[in-house]
């Protein structure tokens, strides 16, 4: 009878451990998905910022050319 009690106790403990493992797996999966989304969003933002920087550089180069042309006209 004592052996039966011990076996029942172990089975109960085992079920609790299985539930905990399942919960942890779900938590890990959710965390991985959130991390993947955050990484994707960060990469998209990085691309946007790179594009904005390139646009600003292009505009600055255009302004510098215009300024140089005006300066050349003024000095001529």
PDB file of C-alpha atoms in Angstrom:
ATOM      1  CA  UNK A   1       0.000   0.000   0.000  1.00  0.00           C
ATOM      2  CA  UNK A   2       2.814   2.387   0.782  1.00  0.00           C
ATOM      3  CA  UNK A   3       4.386   1.549  -2.563  1.00  0.00           C
ATOM      4  CA  UNK A   4       1.091   2.343  -4.262  1.00  0.00           C
ATOM      5  CA  UNK A   5       0.985   5.703  -2.515  1.00  0.00           C
ATOM      6  CA  UNK A   6       4.549   6.481  -3.600  1.00  0.00           C
ATOM      7  CA  UNK A   7       3.718   5.517  -7.186  1.00  0.00           C
ATOM      8  CA  UNK A   8       0.655   7.756  -7.199  1.00  0.00           C
ATOM      9  CA  UNK A   9       2.714  10.596  -5.800  1.00  0.00           C
ATOM     10  CA  UNK A  10       5.345  10.150  -8.523  1.00  0.00           C
ATOM     11  CA  UNK A  11       2.695  10.016 -11.205  1.00  0.00           C
ATOM     12  CA  UNK A  12       1.216  13.233  -9.887  1.00  0.00           C
ATOM     13  CA  UNK A  13       4.655  14.843  -9.809  1.00  0.00           C
ATOM     14  CA  UNK A  14       5.331  13.600 -13.331  1.00  0.00           C
ATOM     15  CA  UNK A  15       2.077  15.100 -14.623  1.00  0.00           C
ATOM     16  CA  UNK A  16       2.934  18.410 -12.975  1.00  0.00           C
ATOM     17  CA  UNK A  17       6.365  18.382 -14.583  1.00  0.00           C
ATOM     18  CA  UNK A  18       4.833  17.576 -17.988  1.00  0.00           C
ATOM     19  CA  UNK A  19       2.419  20.493 -17.621  1.00  0.00           C
ATOM     20  CA  UNK A  20       5.277  22.794 -16.631  1.00  0.00           C
ATOM     21  CA  UNK A  21       7.362  21.654 -19.620  1.00  0.00           C
ATOM     22  CA  UNK A  22       4.421  22.287 -21.939  1.00  0.00           C
ATOM     23  CA  UNK A  23       3.909  25.738 -20.463  1.00  0.00           C
ATOM     24  CA  UNK A  24       7.595  26.574 -20.827  1.00  0.00           C
ATOM     25  CA  UNK A  25       7.625  25.379 -24.445  1.00  0.00           C
ATOM     26  CA  UNK A  26       4.672  27.623 -25.214  1.00  0.00           C
ATOM     27  CA  UNK A  27       6.383  30.522 -23.498  1.00  0.00           C
ATOM     28  CA  UNK A  28       9.604  29.942 -25.438  1.00  0.00           C
ATOM     29  CA  UNK A  29       7.689  29.738 -28.711  1.00  0.00           C
ATOM     30  CA  UNK A  30       5.808  32.972 -27.978  1.00  0.00           C
ATOM     31  CA  UNK A  31       9.036  34.714 -27.022  1.00  0.00           C
ATOM     32  CA  UNK A  32      10.750  33.540 -30.211  1.00  0.00           C
ATOM     33  CA  UNK A  33       7.844  34.832 -32.298  1.00  0.00           C
ATOM     34  CA  UNK A  34       7.948  38.229 -30.579  1.00  0.00           C
ATOM     35  CA  UNK A  35      11.700  38.348 -31.086  1.00  0.00           C
ATOM     36  CA  UNK A  36      11.340  37.499 -34.769  1.00  0.00           C
ATOM     37  CA  UNK A  37       8.738  40.240 -35.208  1.00  0.00           C
ATOM     38  CA  UNK A  38      10.904  42.761 -33.369  1.00  0.00           C
ATOM     39  CA  UNK A  39      13.902  41.850 -35.518  1.00  0.00           C
ATOM     40  CA  UNK A  40      11.845  42.162 -38.705  1.00  0.00           C
ATOM     41  CA  UNK A  41      10.520  45.566 -37.594  1.00  0.00           C
ATOM     42  CA  UNK A  42      14.029  46.738 -36.717  1.00  0.00           C
ATOM     43  CA  UNK A  43      15.360  45.648 -40.113  1.00  0.00           C
ATOM     44  CA  UNK A  44      12.532  47.474 -41.879  1.00  0.00           C
ATOM     45  CA  UNK A  45      13.194  50.618 -39.832  1.00  0.00           C
ATOM     46  CA  UNK A  46      16.914  50.346 -40.594  1.00  0.00           C
ATOM     47  CA  UNK A  47      16.145  50.158 -44.312  1.00  0.00           C
ATOM     48  CA  UNK A  48      13.834  53.181 -44.042  1.00  0.00           C
ATOM     49  CA  UNK A  49      16.535  55.158 -42.257  1.00  0.00           C
ATOM     50  CA  UNK A  50      19.154  54.177 -44.821  1.00  0.00           C
ATOM     51  CA  UNK A  51      16.839  55.325 -47.608  1.00  0.00           C
ATOM     52  CA  UNK A  52      16.120  58.609 -45.828  1.00  0.00           C
ATOM     53  CA  UNK A  53      19.837  59.183 -45.301  1.00  0.00           C
ATOM     54  CA  UNK A  54      20.589  58.527 -48.961  1.00  0.00           C
ATOM     55  CA  UNK A  55      17.798  60.899 -49.999  1.00  0.00           C
ATOM     56  CA  UNK A  56      19.195  63.602 -47.706  1.00  0.00           C
ATOM     57  CA  UNK A  57      22.684  63.084 -49.143  1.00  0.00           C
ATOM     58  CA  UNK A  58      21.324  63.342 -52.696  1.00  0.00           C
ATOM     59  CA  UNK A  59      19.434  66.532 -51.843  1.00  0.00           C
ATOM     60  CA  UNK A  60      22.522  68.025 -50.211  1.00  0.00           C
ATOM     61  CA  UNK A  61      24.623  67.205 -53.270  1.00  0.00           C
ATOM     62  CA  UNK A  62      22.017  68.882 -55.484  1.00  0.00           C
ATOM     63  CA  UNK A  63      21.995  71.982 -53.258  1.00  0.00           C
ATOM     64  CA  UNK A  64      25.778  72.143 -53.326  1.00  0.00           C
ATOM     65  CA  UNK A  65      25.772  71.983 -57.140  1.00  0.00           C
ATOM     66  CA  UNK A  66      23.162  74.746 -57.296  1.00  0.00           C
ATOM     67  CA  UNK A  67      25.177  76.838 -54.851  1.00  0.00           C
ATOM     68  CA  UNK A  68      28.360  76.302 -56.868  1.00  0.00           C
ATOM     69  CA  UNK A  69      26.568  77.328 -60.070  1.00  0.00           C
ATOM     70  CA  UNK A  70      25.231  80.487 -58.417  1.00  0.00           C
ATOM     71  CA  UNK A  71      28.662  81.280 -57.043  1.00  0.00           C
ATOM     72  CA  UNK A  72      30.210  80.813 -60.494  1.00  0.00           C
ATOM     73  CA  UNK A  73      27.597  83.135 -62.035  1.00  0.00           C
ATOM     74  CA  UNK A  74      28.203  85.746 -59.357  1.00  0.00           C
ATOM     75  CA  UNK A  75      31.976  85.598 -59.830  1.00  0.00           C
ATOM     76  CA  UNK A  76      31.751  85.714 -63.631  1.00  0.00           C
TER      77      UNK A  76
END
